[in-house]
Amino acid sequence: MWMLFLVGLLGAGDTALSAAPSGTPWTMHTIDNGSEGADGVRLADMNGDGLPDIATGWEEGGSIRVYLNPGTEKAKAPWPQIVVGSVGSPEDAVMGDMDGDGAVDVVSCSEGKTQQIWFHWAPVEKARMQDGAAWTTEALPAAANRAKWMFSVPFDVNGDGRRDLVAGAKGDGAAIGWFEAPATPRDLAAWQWHPIRDAAWIMSLELHDMNGDGLQDIVYTDRRGEHRKMGWLEHPGHDAQALGARWRDHEIGGAGREVMFLHMEVEDSGAPRRGWCTTRDGGILRFARQEPARWEVSEIAMPAEVGTGKGIATGDLDLDGVEDLVISCENAEGKQGIFWLQTDAQGHWNARTIGGLTGTKYDLVVLHDFDGDGDLDVLTCEERELLGVVWYENPAR
């Protein structure tokens, strides 16, 4: 049985933070700021060159774009882009080969009045991939006006070799569930919706084998409603009868809190070791997996003069062998919107700046060495001051 243990507001080794993030802001490099409302950065290799490319939906501008990683020598200049489609109120965009033709497609989610999921089909001819006119955008009928769609993850849920789509929404009719791909995936009218859990406002979804049974479970954060928390939905098995049964909903922590984006740390084996999520109504929640299968929960206070928590990622930013935290924020007018928490071997935290006072509403955070100098840089996007899709150059090297 999975159990939850609360070990107090601050766990062992945590230090309540009060000072504002200190230090010199990192150099910011703009990938694209040519539209309005950059909302999310999702990575995958679009063109097969081994480098992570980026998909982003621009909520106010309506543009769905892919940015092709130009390599370390050109990473500091604006990246080559493909406008793969234009839709209303896009909230998320993710890459994946949805029809099995070998070309990487894009799926976008729309909230607002649009309330739709879109498939942006890539051209099969690789030479035409960068030609936006060669892409085709189609709506998913089973998603139409069902809810305000917030996030999706391509994933073969039923083990039939075709990529299905796990998705989550907010508002009336919202749920976490999956769209089942038919034998002919381009026949969008044949995709079927299977709800799993009612929801109020899904912020993020990740896939991890949480119980070691070889099946990918769904880890989520739901920030509103009476059942808000960070939790995971247990995959019931591949056969039709099991998939039609109830997916067990397990709590990780944060019940009753306004939990935002999540991040799971995994061991080399793929087993989850530790989870994190920010909250809009407080600090940063840390969930340490204990044996035999329980979670210890602690909270790290937010420093002064920062916005409210939004995105989170972990990595060794200062190359001292100890993992640090990167936090992005919204509601950061006149405050700091992106910073990192430097930790030492004793578990003490020190807040360090990344973006200074620029940016007021950031989103997802991804760590990657974009300039090839051996340290982790910070990729994110900002949608209020129109910074767009940017990465911050780590000065550790």
XYZ file of C-alpha atoms in Angstrom:
397
model
C 0.000 0.000 0.000
C 1.242 3.493 -0.855
C 1.314 5.743 2.187
C 1.943 9.428 2.772
C 4.004 10.778 5.638
C 4.084 14.510 6.433
C 7.309 15.443 8.178
C 6.529 19.057 8.898
C 6.620 22.302 7.001
C 10.384 22.071 6.577
C 12.131 18.728 6.282
C 15.484 17.799 7.726
C 18.250 19.990 6.310
C 15.887 22.601 4.825
C 16.379 26.247 5.689
C 13.562 28.776 5.572
C 14.496 31.387 2.973
C 13.869 35.089 3.423
C 16.504 36.992 1.430
C 15.767 37.875 -2.164
C 17.783 36.027 -4.838
C 21.241 37.562 -5.086
C 23.939 37.778 -7.736
C 24.235 38.984 -11.315
C 21.513 38.036 -13.833
C 22.537 35.435 -16.388
C 22.850 36.396 -20.041
C 19.547 35.837 -21.844
C 19.445 34.526 -25.424
C 16.249 34.914 -27.444
C 15.140 31.953 -29.531
C 11.984 33.745 -30.730
C 9.918 36.724 -29.587
C 7.930 37.192 -32.777
C 4.428 36.494 -31.451
C 2.427 37.018 -28.243
C 1.973 34.818 -25.183
C 4.637 32.122 -25.449
C 3.181 29.278 -23.388
C 5.359 26.239 -22.744
C 8.541 24.615 -24.017
C 8.391 20.889 -24.860
C 11.488 19.133 -26.247
C 11.984 16.355 -28.784
C 14.239 15.686 -31.770
C 12.173 16.841 -34.741
C 14.706 16.366 -37.546
C 16.739 13.380 -36.319
C 20.029 15.218 -35.800
C 20.309 14.169 -32.151
C 19.667 17.674 -30.804
C 16.606 18.691 -28.759
C 14.194 20.899 -30.674
C 11.389 22.910 -29.063
C 7.614 23.106 -29.566
C 5.744 26.156 -28.264
C 2.192 27.431 -28.512
C 1.670 31.199 -28.477
C -1.572 31.714 -26.558
C -2.466 35.248 -27.626
C -0.795 35.074 -31.039
C -2.352 31.689 -31.890
C 0.808 30.400 -33.550
C 2.138 26.852 -33.065
C 5.876 26.818 -33.711
C 8.799 24.407 -33.690
C 12.352 25.690 -33.179
C 15.139 23.623 -34.696
C 18.229 23.438 -32.542
C 21.070 24.932 -34.641
C 23.859 23.381 -32.531
C 26.128 24.828 -29.906
C 27.938 27.331 -32.152
C 24.728 29.051 -33.282
C 22.564 28.527 -30.207
C 22.897 32.120 -29.010
C 21.205 33.556 -32.125
C 17.473 33.195 -32.933
C 16.747 29.599 -33.941
C 15.302 28.462 -37.273
C 11.548 28.087 -36.846
C 8.618 26.316 -38.463
C 5.105 27.709 -38.071
C 3.207 24.413 -38.173
C -0.273 25.875 -37.629
C -2.460 28.632 -36.225
C -5.270 27.922 -33.727
C -7.288 29.722 -31.069
C -6.030 30.009 -27.477
C -3.242 27.396 -27.607
C -2.042 26.390 -24.157
C 0.376 23.559 -24.952
C 2.224 22.017 -27.893
C 4.101 18.721 -27.950
C 5.933 16.722 -30.633
C 5.371 13.070 -31.543
C 4.897 10.818 -34.566
C 1.143 10.345 -34.231
C 0.493 8.397 -37.445
C 3.586 6.179 -37.565
C 4.888 7.522 -40.885
C 8.321 8.399 -39.488
C 7.736 12.156 -39.529
C 7.395 13.958 -36.181
C 4.029 15.695 -35.862
C 2.832 18.291 -33.336
C -0.254 18.156 -31.094
C -1.587 21.370 -29.560
C -4.230 21.970 -26.886
C -6.599 24.931 -26.848
C -8.458 26.358 -23.888
C -10.638 29.502 -23.800
C -13.643 29.419 -26.078
C -11.830 27.207 -28.601
C -11.769 24.041 -26.429
C -10.120 21.771 -28.956
C -7.103 19.542 -29.566
C -5.296 19.864 -32.874
C -3.073 17.530 -34.868
C -0.484 19.301 -36.985
C 0.617 16.680 -39.500
C 4.227 16.908 -40.680
C 5.097 16.316 -44.343
C 6.601 12.896 -44.969
C 9.240 14.395 -47.272
C 12.025 15.470 -44.951
C 13.117 18.165 -47.406
C 9.766 19.906 -46.881
C 9.762 19.748 -43.083
C 10.763 23.408 -42.676
C 8.077 24.580 -45.090
C 5.126 25.593 -42.925
C 2.818 25.409 -45.944
C 3.545 21.660 -46.175
C 2.015 21.030 -42.735
C -1.689 20.234 -42.284
C -3.760 21.161 -39.212
C -6.851 19.117 -38.277
C -9.145 19.201 -35.243
C -9.748 16.106 -33.111
C -13.557 15.639 -33.133
C -13.687 13.715 -29.841
C -12.098 16.696 -28.050
C -14.394 19.403 -29.427
C -16.046 21.562 -26.736
C -15.492 18.864 -24.122
C -13.346 21.075 -21.872
C -10.556 23.644 -21.900
C -7.576 21.495 -22.866
C -4.344 22.284 -21.013
C -1.724 19.567 -21.522
C -1.149 16.371 -23.488
C 1.401 13.549 -23.757
C 1.672 11.135 -26.734
C 1.813 7.591 -25.358
C 0.820 4.065 -26.411
C -1.633 3.448 -23.583
C -3.061 0.107 -24.710
C 0.122 -1.471 -26.073
C -1.114 -1.914 -29.642
C 1.901 -0.166 -31.166
C 0.055 3.046 -32.002
C 0.531 6.326 -30.163
C -2.524 7.379 -28.201
C -2.811 10.758 -26.476
C -3.073 11.322 -22.714
C -4.645 14.716 -22.031
C -5.879 16.900 -19.183
C -8.151 19.916 -19.023
C -9.654 22.578 -16.783
C -13.111 23.981 -16.122
C -16.529 22.428 -16.663
C -16.276 18.851 -17.907
C -12.530 18.674 -17.226
C -10.826 15.325 -16.756
C -7.616 13.401 -17.215
C -8.045 10.709 -19.823
C -6.757 9.330 -23.090
C -7.721 9.422 -26.729
C -7.395 5.986 -28.316
C -5.764 5.916 -31.738
C -7.608 3.855 -34.376
C -6.002 1.505 -36.880
C -5.749 4.454 -39.279
C -4.539 7.316 -37.061
C -5.180 9.973 -39.735
C -8.884 9.129 -39.463
C -9.398 11.570 -36.611
C -13.144 10.898 -36.457
C -12.334 7.360 -35.275
C -10.306 8.424 -32.222
C -12.125 7.576 -28.969
C -12.022 9.428 -25.643
C -11.621 7.448 -22.395
C -11.903 9.568 -19.211
C -9.936 8.396 -16.170
C -10.321 11.009 -13.433
C -12.438 14.126 -13.027
C -10.337 17.267 -12.736
C -10.640 20.966 -12.025
C -7.443 22.436 -13.509
C -4.686 20.119 -14.702
C -1.282 21.830 -14.766
C 1.068 19.065 -15.839
C 1.256 15.396 -16.788
C 4.279 13.089 -16.771
C 4.632 9.365 -17.451
C 6.589 7.196 -15.001
C 6.476 3.598 -13.803
C 5.568 4.450 -10.230
C 5.139 0.905 -8.877
C 7.696 -1.089 -10.858
C 5.213 -3.206 -12.807
C 6.647 -2.243 -16.207
C 3.697 -0.003 -17.122
C 3.825 3.770 -17.432
C 1.550 5.489 -14.935
C 0.269 9.074 -15.185
C 1.659 11.592 -12.679
C -0.334 14.813 -12.478
C -0.964 18.057 -10.638
C -4.527 19.350 -10.274
C -4.476 22.861 -8.827
C -8.151 23.512 -8.092
C -11.206 21.769 -6.673
C -11.797 19.596 -3.642
C -9.468 16.848 -4.936
C -6.506 19.081 -5.830
C -3.113 17.535 -5.201
C -0.106 15.939 -6.844
C -0.925 12.319 -7.523
C -0.572 9.400 -9.901
C -2.972 7.185 -11.795
C -2.031 3.498 -11.806
C -2.066 1.893 -15.241
C -4.424 -1.103 -14.927
C -2.948 -3.198 -17.755
C -3.181 -3.449 -21.533
C -6.181 -5.702 -22.094
C -9.465 -4.038 -22.957
C -11.214 -5.175 -19.778
C -8.480 -3.733 -17.568
C -8.348 -0.467 -19.476
C -12.075 -0.102 -19.051
C -11.693 -0.542 -15.310
C -10.857 2.183 -12.849
C -7.296 3.519 -12.760
C -6.393 3.741 -9.054
C -5.717 7.320 -7.985
C -2.791 7.573 -5.545
C -1.916 10.700 -3.614
C 1.703 11.853 -3.523
C 1.062 15.047 -1.573
C -0.078 18.644 -1.642
C -3.748 17.909 -0.951
C -5.682 21.157 -0.606
C -2.799 23.224 -2.004
C -2.724 25.105 -5.308
C -0.090 22.868 -6.875
C 1.454 24.029 -10.152
C 3.977 22.302 -12.448
C 5.612 19.090 -11.287
C 9.014 17.499 -11.848
C 9.969 13.900 -11.098
C 13.552 12.783 -10.516
C 14.206 9.195 -11.542
C 16.989 6.717 -10.877
C 19.053 5.182 -13.685
C 16.623 2.263 -13.612
C 13.749 4.632 -14.351
C 12.217 4.292 -10.893
C 10.984 7.570 -9.380
C 13.246 8.739 -6.585
C 11.909 12.170 -5.688
C 9.170 14.513 -6.847
C 8.779 18.269 -6.759
C 6.087 20.804 -7.441
C 5.654 24.511 -6.960
C 2.582 26.017 -5.362
C 0.832 29.295 -6.036
C -0.193 29.652 -2.386
C 3.148 28.950 -0.694
C 6.514 27.323 -1.189
C 8.055 24.407 -3.054
C 6.890 20.913 -2.145
C 9.431 18.089 -2.093
C 8.320 14.459 -2.091
C 11.064 11.999 -1.168
C 10.266 8.378 -1.910
C 11.030 6.120 1.032
C 11.067 2.358 1.357
C 8.856 0.442 1.402
C 6.959 2.736 -0.945
C 6.016 5.834 0.991
C 6.563 9.563 0.438
C 8.021 12.031 2.893
C 6.773 15.532 2.233
C 8.563 18.754 3.095
C 8.222 22.362 2.003
C 10.925 24.844 1.059
C 9.897 28.445 1.573
C 10.056 30.846 -1.347
C 12.586 33.676 -1.009
C 11.509 37.295 -0.717
C 10.822 39.534 -3.708
C 9.881 36.788 -6.168
C 6.602 35.952 -7.884
C 4.414 32.938 -7.151
C 5.729 29.504 -8.089
C 5.101 28.098 -11.579
C 7.752 25.839 -13.211
C 10.469 23.729 -11.599
C 13.495 21.669 -12.638
C 16.462 20.096 -10.847
C 20.099 19.805 -11.844
C 23.654 20.531 -10.732
C 23.987 24.125 -11.906
C 27.215 25.034 -10.105
C 29.013 21.732 -10.800
C 29.599 20.912 -7.146
C 28.041 17.452 -7.345
C 24.857 18.469 -5.503
C 21.556 19.052 -7.300
C 20.059 22.519 -7.278
C 16.565 23.836 -8.075
C 15.419 26.231 -10.786
C 12.080 27.964 -10.195
C 10.025 30.060 -12.579
C 7.232 32.348 -11.430
C 4.184 34.267 -12.482
C 2.793 37.383 -10.738
C 6.345 38.752 -10.695
C 5.654 42.413 -11.477
C 8.516 44.379 -9.889
C 9.952 41.124 -8.536
C 12.155 38.305 -9.781
C 10.465 35.809 -12.085
C 13.142 33.131 -12.493
C 15.855 32.121 -10.051
C 17.702 29.111 -8.673
C 18.190 27.659 -5.231
C 21.775 26.647 -4.632
C 22.124 23.826 -2.160
C 25.145 22.512 -0.319
C 25.973 19.089 1.082
C 24.210 19.990 4.340
C 20.957 20.787 2.538
C 21.072 24.544 3.085
C 19.482 26.659 0.352
C 20.656 29.995 -1.019
C 18.593 31.930 -3.558
C 20.474 33.122 -6.665
C 19.121 35.213 -9.502
C 18.789 34.123 -13.119
C 16.566 36.680 -14.828
C 16.819 39.641 -12.490
C 13.765 41.902 -12.625
C 12.855 41.119 -16.243
C 9.830 38.961 -16.984
C 6.578 38.685 -15.040
C 4.951 35.412 -16.162
C 7.229 32.483 -16.924
C 6.193 28.900 -17.631
C 7.844 25.464 -17.950
C 11.573 25.166 -17.197
C 13.989 22.769 -18.928
C 17.718 22.356 -18.169
C 20.119 21.552 -21.009
C 23.655 22.506 -22.066
C 22.768 24.540 -25.159
C 26.197 26.119 -25.722
C 28.220 22.950 -25.133
C 30.433 24.360 -22.385
C 29.698 21.604 -19.872
C 27.159 23.277 -17.586
C 23.359 23.291 -17.592
C 21.607 26.281 -19.105
C 17.967 27.209 -18.437
C 15.281 27.151 -21.136
C 11.881 28.734 -20.517
C 9.342 31.134 -21.987
C 7.698 34.340 -20.793
C 4.316 35.573 -21.981
C 3.541 38.953 -20.392
C 6.550 41.142 -21.204
C 6.849 39.368 -24.571
C 10.309 37.995 -23.888
C 9.124 34.916 -25.780
C 11.107 31.682 -25.887
C 14.493 32.252 -24.255
C 17.406 30.464 -22.657
C 19.689 31.758 -19.937
C 23.418 31.051 -20.186
C 24.841 29.443 -17.069
C 28.009 31.318 -15.993
C 29.417 28.336 -14.046
C 32.008 27.683 -16.789
